[in-house]
């Protein structure tokens, strides 16, 4: 073996990979890793088949122009925000890439990047790889995973380069309100702090509520990278395609990084999605679609010992098992996968310092049969 220092000595394989592998090994219903248990529409499949003829070479580095325009048009329709498709939109190979490039194009060694735990697992390692220092603030389950704005204000230092935002939130399903945008804007006003906003679940918000993108607040928009993904919106997590929306000066820096990471994203996918995006009903119906699944899943736990936490958006349901077991969440998730054959995600892995909560995350982007069968097994505990 060649002596080689690990660049990520503390980093392990992601919990999603681990739990999906364990689910497969034990033949468990996989409600762990967040991906739909059903196919994308036949219309989208047909578009991809159509565009796979004659579109098999590199796409332009920042994205196929008609696709960037379709993304800008969707943003205009959905948020009432007009973007310059040629200067403010970049097509990427999934939001994971968008997050990585956004972090790496602005974080210098020693810079602090604030994130709110439980935080999606891709943020911290990307900051560290850039030489930055992740600063983890905790959100409290008892408080509905709300952000403590006073604590955030106290945490900001001259070294704060960026704040990571994520609404609808993975893993908790909490969402931001207009007041949250206002509170963040008030704190960053007059500073050079950038915002990296992970909005991959922008089209999955329940109970008639609305998604408040940072794009909607001028103070935030001028300093934000907004990371989006078609994986969640069109049931195509395997296509790995998304976008980054940012003002021109940020987009320029973002694209300098993107050109070295993937250069460009798959061309036929871009043409297919460009056409598909033109029909708004394809994403406008998504909240209702998932709300029905959330409610179906939840109804199966009525009268059980599981305590369901509110899920306002995303396709995740967090459930407290305090009355069922005193095991650690990691141990329980593993045991349930092996014994009753239902896989979930333990919440503690999304914290720098886990608060000792007894919460598992279940993905309800599954067929009704799978959801009911999983619930049936879980309520018997
Ligand atoms: N951010 C969050 C909060 C996610 O849940 C996911 C994936 N599920 C991503 C980013 C990554 O998205 P993509 O699959 O498009 O890379
Ligand atoms: N975002 C998905 C989840 O939260 C997983 C994505 C991945 O496995 N990288 O489950």
Tab-separated table of C-alpha atoms and ligand atoms in Angstrom:
chain	number	residue	atom	x	y	z
A	1	UNK	CA	0.000	0.000	0.000
A	2	UNK	CA	1.197	3.510	-0.757
A	3	UNK	CA	1.202	5.846	2.236
A	4	UNK	CA	-1.699	8.131	1.531
A	5	UNK	CA	-3.416	10.460	4.008
A	6	UNK	CA	-7.204	10.372	3.728
A	7	UNK	CA	-8.705	13.731	2.814
A	8	UNK	CA	-11.886	12.682	4.620
A	9	UNK	CA	-10.655	10.536	7.466
A	10	UNK	CA	-13.833	10.940	9.547
A	11	UNK	CA	-16.217	10.506	6.629
A	12	UNK	CA	-18.151	7.278	6.162
A	13	UNK	CA	-20.368	5.984	3.379
A	14	UNK	CA	-23.649	7.941	3.430
A	15	UNK	CA	-26.519	6.703	5.548
A	16	UNK	CA	-28.643	6.501	2.376
A	17	UNK	CA	-26.252	4.072	0.720
A	18	UNK	CA	-25.936	2.063	3.936
A	19	UNK	CA	-29.636	1.766	4.637
A	20	UNK	CA	-30.607	1.010	1.027
A	21	UNK	CA	-27.961	-1.732	0.924
A	22	UNK	CA	-29.200	-3.153	4.232
A	23	UNK	CA	-32.796	-3.038	2.957
A	24	UNK	CA	-31.791	-4.922	-0.194
A	25	UNK	CA	-29.799	-7.485	1.790
A	26	UNK	CA	-32.750	-8.235	4.066
A	27	UNK	CA	-35.528	-7.868	1.504
A	28	UNK	CA	-36.997	-4.971	3.498
A	29	UNK	CA	-39.516	-2.369	2.338
A	30	UNK	CA	-37.197	0.539	1.656
A	31	UNK	CA	-38.586	3.720	3.188
A	32	UNK	CA	-35.064	4.937	3.941
A	33	UNK	CA	-33.303	6.622	1.006
A	34	UNK	CA	-35.548	9.277	-0.506
A	35	UNK	CA	-36.548	8.182	-3.978
A	36	UNK	CA	-39.949	7.492	-5.546
A	37	UNK	CA	-41.033	3.882	-5.681
A	38	UNK	CA	-42.745	4.461	-9.031
A	39	UNK	CA	-41.740	5.397	-12.555
A	40	UNK	CA	-41.740	8.805	-14.211
A	41	UNK	CA	-44.500	9.576	-16.723
A	42	UNK	CA	-44.658	7.772	-20.050
A	43	UNK	CA	-44.755	11.136	-21.748
A	44	UNK	CA	-41.374	12.038	-20.282
A	45	UNK	CA	-39.972	8.623	-21.211
A	46	UNK	CA	-41.176	9.129	-24.783
A	47	UNK	CA	-39.583	12.578	-24.928
A	48	UNK	CA	-36.283	11.120	-23.779
A	49	UNK	CA	-36.486	8.362	-26.401
A	50	UNK	CA	-37.236	10.988	-29.046
A	51	UNK	CA	-34.367	13.286	-28.084
A	52	UNK	CA	-31.850	10.483	-27.727
A	53	UNK	CA	-31.686	10.606	-31.539
A	54	UNK	CA	-29.391	13.341	-32.763
A	55	UNK	CA	-28.539	14.835	-29.351
A	56	UNK	CA	-25.723	12.636	-28.201
A	57	UNK	CA	-22.795	15.022	-27.963
A	58	UNK	CA	-21.748	17.488	-25.258
A	59	UNK	CA	-24.300	20.068	-24.264
A	60	UNK	CA	-23.049	23.645	-23.827
A	61	UNK	CA	-21.206	23.941	-20.508
A	62	UNK	CA	-23.938	25.958	-18.736
A	63	UNK	CA	-26.835	24.042	-20.290
A	64	UNK	CA	-28.797	23.803	-23.520
A	65	UNK	CA	-30.208	27.324	-24.176
A	66	UNK	CA	-33.835	26.206	-24.688
A	67	UNK	CA	-33.682	24.251	-21.438
A	68	UNK	CA	-32.266	27.193	-19.498
A	69	UNK	CA	-35.084	29.298	-20.950
A	70	UNK	CA	-37.686	26.706	-19.886
A	71	UNK	CA	-36.244	26.802	-16.353
A	72	UNK	CA	-36.375	30.613	-16.353
A	73	UNK	CA	-39.975	30.503	-17.657
A	74	UNK	CA	-40.987	28.066	-14.911
A	75	UNK	CA	-39.385	30.346	-12.315
A	76	UNK	CA	-41.293	33.291	-13.738
A	77	UNK	CA	-44.594	31.405	-13.699
A	78	UNK	CA	-44.177	29.840	-10.263
A	79	UNK	CA	-42.509	32.676	-8.345
A	80	UNK	CA	-43.194	35.734	-10.519
A	81	UNK	CA	-39.422	36.247	-10.752
A	82	UNK	CA	-37.835	37.049	-14.093
A	83	UNK	CA	-34.394	35.564	-14.630
A	84	UNK	CA	-32.009	36.102	-17.518
A	85	UNK	CA	-31.652	32.511	-18.763
A	86	UNK	CA	-28.275	33.206	-20.349
A	87	UNK	CA	-26.751	34.787	-17.235
A	88	UNK	CA	-28.540	33.451	-14.148
A	89	UNK	CA	-29.295	29.792	-14.860
A	90	UNK	CA	-26.877	26.837	-14.879
A	91	UNK	CA	-27.894	23.254	-15.602
A	92	UNK	CA	-26.128	20.769	-13.320
A	93	UNK	CA	-25.998	17.012	-12.813
A	94	UNK	CA	-28.234	17.049	-9.749
A	95	UNK	CA	-28.578	19.363	-6.764
A	96	UNK	CA	-25.655	17.561	-5.118
A	97	UNK	CA	-23.423	19.054	-7.789
A	98	UNK	CA	-25.072	22.467	-7.448
A	99	UNK	CA	-24.444	22.471	-3.697
A	100	UNK	CA	-20.841	21.349	-4.133
A	101	UNK	CA	-20.063	23.970	-6.788
A	102	UNK	CA	-21.842	26.743	-4.883
A	103	UNK	CA	-19.849	25.947	-1.749
A	104	UNK	CA	-16.519	25.515	-3.533
A	105	UNK	CA	-16.773	28.629	-5.661
A	106	UNK	CA	-17.079	30.915	-2.647
A	107	UNK	CA	-15.619	29.245	0.453
A	108	UNK	CA	-11.954	29.974	1.203
A	109	UNK	CA	-9.842	28.146	3.792
A	110	UNK	CA	-10.843	29.385	7.225
A	111	UNK	CA	-14.241	30.699	6.129
A	112	UNK	CA	-17.188	29.784	8.313
A	113	UNK	CA	-20.366	28.354	6.821
A	114	UNK	CA	-23.411	28.145	9.072
A	115	UNK	CA	-25.863	25.251	8.744
A	116	UNK	CA	-28.859	24.164	10.779
A	117	UNK	CA	-28.939	20.645	12.194
A	118	UNK	CA	-30.398	18.219	11.409
A	119	UNK	CA	-28.731	19.205	8.122
A	120	UNK	CA	-28.598	17.303	4.842
A	121	UNK	CA	-25.449	15.231	4.800
A	122	UNK	CA	-23.841	16.769	1.693
A	123	UNK	CA	-23.232	20.204	3.228
A	124	UNK	CA	-20.633	19.652	5.950
A	125	UNK	CA	-18.139	17.550	3.940
A	126	UNK	CA	-18.253	19.951	0.981
A	127	UNK	CA	-17.441	22.878	3.277
A	128	UNK	CA	-14.575	20.974	4.884
A	129	UNK	CA	-13.130	19.924	1.515
A	130	UNK	CA	-13.025	23.622	0.593
A	131	UNK	CA	-11.022	24.261	3.781
A	132	UNK	CA	-14.005	25.977	5.366
A	133	UNK	CA	-15.312	25.528	8.891
A	134	UNK	CA	-18.885	24.213	9.200
A	135	UNK	CA	-20.713	25.896	12.068
A	136	UNK	CA	-23.647	23.747	13.162
A	137	UNK	CA	-26.630	25.306	14.917
A	138	UNK	CA	-29.334	22.987	16.189
A	139	UNK	CA	-33.043	23.133	15.528
A	140	UNK	CA	-35.208	21.649	18.227
A	141	UNK	CA	-37.785	18.945	17.505
A	142	UNK	CA	-39.964	20.251	20.366
A	143	UNK	CA	-39.999	23.622	18.662
A	144	UNK	CA	-41.051	22.216	15.264
A	145	UNK	CA	-37.441	22.464	14.025
A	146	UNK	CA	-37.653	26.252	13.843
A	147	UNK	CA	-34.516	28.344	13.506
A	148	UNK	CA	-33.366	30.319	16.538
A	149	UNK	CA	-32.743	33.672	14.826
A	150	UNK	CA	-31.138	35.275	17.854
A	151	UNK	CA	-28.657	32.434	18.066
A	152	UNK	CA	-27.915	32.824	14.355
A	153	UNK	CA	-27.295	36.563	14.786
A	154	UNK	CA	-24.905	35.824	17.680
A	155	UNK	CA	-23.061	33.182	15.636
A	156	UNK	CA	-22.130	35.461	12.758
A	157	UNK	CA	-18.495	36.573	12.715
A	158	UNK	CA	-16.304	38.450	10.208
A	159	UNK	CA	-15.374	34.982	8.924
A	160	UNK	CA	-18.953	33.960	8.067
A	161	UNK	CA	-18.945	33.408	4.312
A	162	UNK	CA	-22.266	31.691	3.798
A	163	UNK	CA	-25.408	30.302	5.391
A	164	UNK	CA	-26.995	27.055	4.173
A	165	UNK	CA	-30.769	27.173	3.893
A	166	UNK	CA	-33.063	24.217	3.165
A	167	UNK	CA	-36.837	24.468	2.771
A	168	UNK	CA	-38.867	22.266	2.498
A	169	UNK	CA	-36.503	20.597	4.862
A	170	UNK	CA	-34.881	17.197	4.627
A	171	UNK	CA	-35.015	15.263	6.967
A	172	UNK	CA	-37.743	16.945	9.061
A	173	UNK	CA	-40.381	18.123	6.558
A	174	UNK	CA	-40.525	21.600	8.111
A	175	UNK	CA	-40.957	24.616	5.808
A	176	UNK	CA	-40.034	28.278	5.906
A	177	UNK	CA	-42.608	31.044	6.193
A	178	UNK	CA	-42.433	34.585	4.910
A	179	UNK	CA	-41.308	35.608	8.415
A	180	UNK	CA	-38.316	33.292	8.155
A	181	UNK	CA	-37.206	34.992	4.932
A	182	UNK	CA	-37.627	38.338	6.654
A	183	UNK	CA	-35.667	37.268	9.721
A	184	UNK	CA	-32.769	35.971	7.635
A	185	UNK	CA	-32.762	39.084	5.452
A	186	UNK	CA	-32.614	41.290	8.531
A	187	UNK	CA	-29.569	39.400	9.818
A	188	UNK	CA	-27.548	39.374	6.572
A	189	UNK	CA	-28.431	42.922	5.481
A	190	UNK	CA	-25.290	45.071	5.225
A	191	UNK	CA	-22.965	42.025	5.346
A	192	UNK	CA	-21.152	40.118	2.591
A	193	UNK	CA	-22.719	36.831	3.647
A	194	UNK	CA	-23.893	34.583	0.812
A	195	UNK	CA	-26.853	32.200	0.967
A	196	UNK	CA	-26.820	28.692	-0.468
A	197	UNK	CA	-30.443	27.641	-0.610
A	198	UNK	CA	-31.346	24.005	-1.148
A	199	UNK	CA	-34.890	24.008	-2.542
A	200	UNK	CA	-35.104	20.559	-4.125
A	201	UNK	CA	-38.571	19.985	-2.599
A	202	UNK	CA	-39.920	23.351	-3.818
A	203	UNK	CA	-42.974	21.704	-5.419
A	204	UNK	CA	-43.909	19.513	-2.439
A	205	UNK	CA	-45.615	21.669	0.195
A	206	UNK	CA	-48.794	20.602	1.995
A	207	UNK	CA	-52.068	21.872	3.451
A	208	UNK	CA	-52.422	24.792	1.060
A	209	UNK	CA	-49.198	26.362	2.273
A	210	UNK	CA	-46.727	27.989	-0.066
A	211	UNK	CA	-43.022	27.496	-0.696
A	212	UNK	CA	-41.080	30.635	0.219
A	213	UNK	CA	-38.026	30.610	-1.997
A	214	UNK	CA	-35.181	32.969	-1.129
A	215	UNK	CA	-35.765	34.261	-4.669
A	216	UNK	CA	-38.859	36.028	-3.341
A	217	UNK	CA	-36.901	38.350	-1.070
A	218	UNK	CA	-34.732	40.929	-2.897
A	219	UNK	CA	-32.267	41.201	0.003
A	220	UNK	CA	-31.723	37.423	-0.121
A	221	UNK	CA	-32.018	36.915	-3.864
A	222	UNK	CA	-29.071	39.201	-4.654
A	223	UNK	CA	-26.769	37.016	-2.519
A	224	UNK	CA	-28.182	33.524	-3.134
A	225	UNK	CA	-27.379	30.388	-5.023
A	226	UNK	CA	-30.669	28.473	-5.336
A	227	UNK	CA	-30.092	24.746	-5.872
A	228	UNK	CA	-32.916	22.760	-7.503
A	229	UNK	CA	-33.418	19.200	-8.724
A	230	UNK	CA	-35.723	17.568	-11.241
A	231	UNK	CA	-35.209	14.278	-9.416
A	232	UNK	CA	-37.881	15.114	-6.820
A	233	UNK	CA	-40.247	16.959	-9.105
A	234	UNK	CA	-40.562	14.404	-11.906
A	235	UNK	CA	-39.775	11.107	-10.119
A	236	UNK	CA	-36.387	10.885	-11.876
A	237	UNK	CA	-33.771	10.823	-9.111
A	238	UNK	CA	-31.699	8.500	-11.330
A	239	UNK	CA	-31.426	11.092	-14.085
A	240	UNK	CA	-29.296	13.307	-11.848
A	241	UNK	CA	-30.265	16.632	-13.322
A	242	UNK	CA	-30.979	19.966	-11.685
A	243	UNK	CA	-30.118	23.634	-11.772
A	244	UNK	CA	-28.525	26.522	-9.954
A	245	UNK	CA	-30.187	29.947	-10.092
A	246	UNK	CA	-28.037	32.902	-9.033
A	247	UNK	CA	-27.373	36.523	-9.991
A	248	UNK	CA	-24.916	36.991	-12.856
A	249	UNK	CA	-21.876	37.775	-10.680
A	250	UNK	CA	-22.402	34.576	-8.667
A	251	UNK	CA	-23.328	32.479	-11.703
A	252	UNK	CA	-20.000	33.423	-13.333
A	253	UNK	CA	-18.072	32.051	-10.361
A	254	UNK	CA	-20.363	29.032	-10.101
A	255	UNK	CA	-19.785	28.115	-13.753
A	256	UNK	CA	-16.005	28.375	-13.369
A	257	UNK	CA	-16.300	25.519	-10.872
A	258	UNK	CA	-19.020	23.571	-12.696
A	259	UNK	CA	-16.844	23.372	-15.836
A	260	UNK	CA	-14.223	21.379	-13.894
A	261	UNK	CA	-16.661	19.173	-11.984
A	262	UNK	CA	-18.913	17.812	-14.735
A	263	UNK	CA	-18.447	20.375	-17.542
A	264	UNK	CA	-22.001	19.761	-18.763
A	265	UNK	CA	-25.017	17.557	-18.118
A	266	UNK	CA	-26.552	14.860	-20.328
A	267	UNK	CA	-27.866	16.459	-23.537
A	268	UNK	CA	-30.954	14.304	-24.307
A	269	UNK	CA	-32.225	14.801	-20.755
A	270	UNK	CA	-32.070	18.557	-21.195
A	271	UNK	CA	-34.121	18.565	-24.404
A	272	UNK	CA	-36.671	16.143	-22.988
A	273	UNK	CA	-37.133	18.107	-19.776
A	274	UNK	CA	-37.242	21.383	-21.653
A	275	UNK	CA	-40.416	20.255	-23.442
A	276	UNK	CA	-41.890	18.581	-20.373
A	277	UNK	CA	-41.398	21.698	-18.228
A	278	UNK	CA	-43.647	23.718	-20.497
A	279	UNK	CA	-46.720	22.041	-18.976
A	280	UNK	CA	-47.050	23.458	-15.428
A	281	UNK	CA	-49.584	20.831	-14.322
A	282	UNK	CA	-46.676	18.365	-14.236
A	283	UNK	CA	-45.297	20.059	-11.142
A	284	UNK	CA	-48.312	21.953	-9.833
A	285	UNK	CA	-50.125	18.699	-8.981
A	286	UNK	CA	-47.224	17.288	-6.993
A	287	UNK	CA	-48.147	18.693	-3.577
A	288	UNK	CA	-51.624	17.119	-3.734
A	289	UNK	CA	-50.181	13.850	-4.960
A	290	UNK	CA	-47.800	13.593	-2.012
A	291	UNK	CA	-50.195	15.055	0.540
A	292	UNK	CA	-52.548	12.148	-0.148
A	293	UNK	CA	-49.694	9.716	0.437
A	294	UNK	CA	-48.616	11.509	3.612
A	295	UNK	CA	-52.181	11.311	4.936
A	296	UNK	CA	-52.650	7.688	3.941
A	297	UNK	CA	-49.427	6.702	5.687
A	298	UNK	CA	-50.259	8.779	8.781
A	299	UNK	CA	-53.795	7.380	9.069
A	300	UNK	CA	-52.375	3.881	9.442
A	301	UNK	CA	-50.644	4.928	12.700
A	302	UNK	CA	-53.728	6.272	14.475
A	303	UNK	CA	-53.952	4.854	17.958
A	304	UNK	CA	-50.438	3.393	17.792
A	305	UNK	CA	-47.450	4.217	19.989
A	306	UNK	CA	-45.694	6.035	17.190
A	307	UNK	CA	-45.853	9.824	17.499
A	308	UNK	CA	-45.921	11.492	14.104
A	309	UNK	CA	-44.180	14.837	13.808
A	310	UNK	CA	-45.729	17.408	11.470
A	311	UNK	CA	-44.654	17.031	7.842
A	312	UNK	CA	-45.363	20.289	6.015
A	313	UNK	CA	-43.333	19.552	2.897
A	314	UNK	CA	-40.855	17.138	1.210
A	315	UNK	CA	-41.744	13.431	1.033
A	316	UNK	CA	-40.597	12.529	4.512
A	317	UNK	CA	-42.488	11.663	7.668
A	318	UNK	CA	-40.564	11.785	10.943
A	319	UNK	CA	-41.866	9.592	13.737
A	320	UNK	CA	-40.957	9.515	17.410
A	321	UNK	CA	-40.606	6.026	18.915
A	322	UNK	CA	-40.083	7.069	22.539
A	323	UNK	CA	-42.985	4.895	23.742
A	324	UNK	CA	-41.767	1.868	21.803
A	325	UNK	CA	-38.055	1.526	22.456
A	326	UNK	CA	-35.137	3.082	24.299
A	327	UNK	CA	-32.656	2.034	21.633
A	328	UNK	CA	-30.544	4.581	19.791
A	329	UNK	CA	-32.132	5.580	16.486
A	330	UNK	CA	-29.251	4.095	14.489
A	331	UNK	CA	-29.664	0.743	16.234
A	332	UNK	CA	-33.431	0.714	15.933
A	333	UNK	CA	-33.337	1.595	12.220
A	334	UNK	CA	-30.978	-1.304	11.648
A	335	UNK	CA	-33.009	-3.731	13.758
A	336	UNK	CA	-36.300	-2.825	12.087
A	337	UNK	CA	-34.735	-3.364	8.681
A	338	UNK	CA	-33.552	-6.826	9.688
A	339	UNK	CA	-36.459	-7.986	11.851
A	340	UNK	CA	-39.687	-6.493	10.547
A	341	UNK	CA	-38.169	-5.595	7.194
A	342	UNK	CA	-38.936	-1.902	7.072
A	343	UNK	CA	-35.990	0.418	6.422
A	344	UNK	CA	-35.871	4.025	7.639
A	345	UNK	CA	-33.289	6.723	8.300
A	346	UNK	CA	-32.106	7.623	11.832
A	347	UNK	CA	-32.170	11.375	12.366
A	348	UNK	CA	-29.094	11.585	14.606
A	349	UNK	CA	-26.729	11.209	11.638
A	350	UNK	CA	-27.723	14.689	10.445
A	351	UNK	CA	-26.358	16.354	13.573
A	352	UNK	CA	-22.869	17.369	14.631
A	353	UNK	CA	-24.012	16.797	18.223
A	354	UNK	CA	-27.140	14.677	18.232
A	355	UNK	CA	-29.596	15.749	20.961
A	356	UNK	CA	-30.630	12.168	21.798
A	357	UNK	CA	-34.032	12.384	20.117
A	358	UNK	CA	-35.874	9.165	19.347
A	359	UNK	CA	-36.878	9.905	15.773
A	360	UNK	CA	-36.787	7.945	12.526
A	361	UNK	CA	-37.456	9.359	9.049
A	362	UNK	CA	-39.693	7.447	6.637
A	363	UNK	CA	-39.990	8.259	2.925
A	364	UNK	CA	-43.622	8.132	1.767
A	365	UNK	CA	-42.862	8.449	-1.967
A	366	UNK	CA	-43.952	4.825	-2.352
A	367	UNK	CA	-46.954	2.928	-3.683
A	368	UNK	CA	-49.998	2.870	-1.399
A	369	UNK	CA	-49.556	-0.888	-0.948
A	370	UNK	CA	-45.969	-0.491	0.243
A	371	UNK	CA	-46.918	2.353	2.604
A	372	UNK	CA	-49.786	0.388	4.153
A	373	UNK	CA	-47.752	-2.776	4.495
A	374	UNK	CA	-44.856	-0.870	6.115
A	375	UNK	CA	-47.269	0.837	8.525
A	376	UNK	CA	-48.928	-2.490	9.315
A	377	UNK	CA	-45.564	-3.936	10.353
A	378	UNK	CA	-44.547	-0.849	12.328
A	379	UNK	CA	-47.752	-0.499	14.395
A	380	UNK	CA	-47.310	-4.009	15.738
A	381	UNK	CA	-44.230	-2.962	17.656
B	1	LIG	N1	-30.667	18.307	-1.135
B	1	LIG	C1	-31.600	17.615	-0.482
B	1	LIG	C2	-32.217	18.227	0.726
B	1	LIG	C3	-31.960	16.349	-0.926
B	1	LIG	O1	-32.874	15.668	-0.253
B	1	LIG	C4	-31.337	15.814	-2.066
B	1	LIG	C5	-31.628	14.446	-2.591
B	1	LIG	N2	-32.612	13.795	-2.175
B	1	LIG	C6	-30.377	16.569	-2.719
B	1	LIG	C7	-30.059	17.807	-2.232
B	1	LIG	C8	-29.664	16.041	-3.921
B	1	LIG	O2	-30.412	16.129	-5.078
B	1	LIG	P1	-29.936	15.402	-6.422
B	1	LIG	O3	-30.398	14.003	-6.334
B	1	LIG	O4	-30.586	16.185	-7.516
B	1	LIG	O5	-28.438	15.493	-6.483
B	2	LIG	N1	-31.697	12.903	-0.716
B	2	LIG	C1	-32.044	11.534	-0.566
B	2	LIG	C2	-32.563	11.305	0.851
B	2	LIG	O1	-32.626	12.195	1.624
B	2	LIG	C3	-30.888	10.627	-0.826
B	2	LIG	C4	-29.958	11.037	-1.899
B	2	LIG	C5	-28.728	10.190	-1.887
B	2	LIG	O2	-28.775	9.022	-1.572
B	2	LIG	N2	-27.641	10.790	-2.185
B	2	LIG	O3	-32.895	10.230	1.199
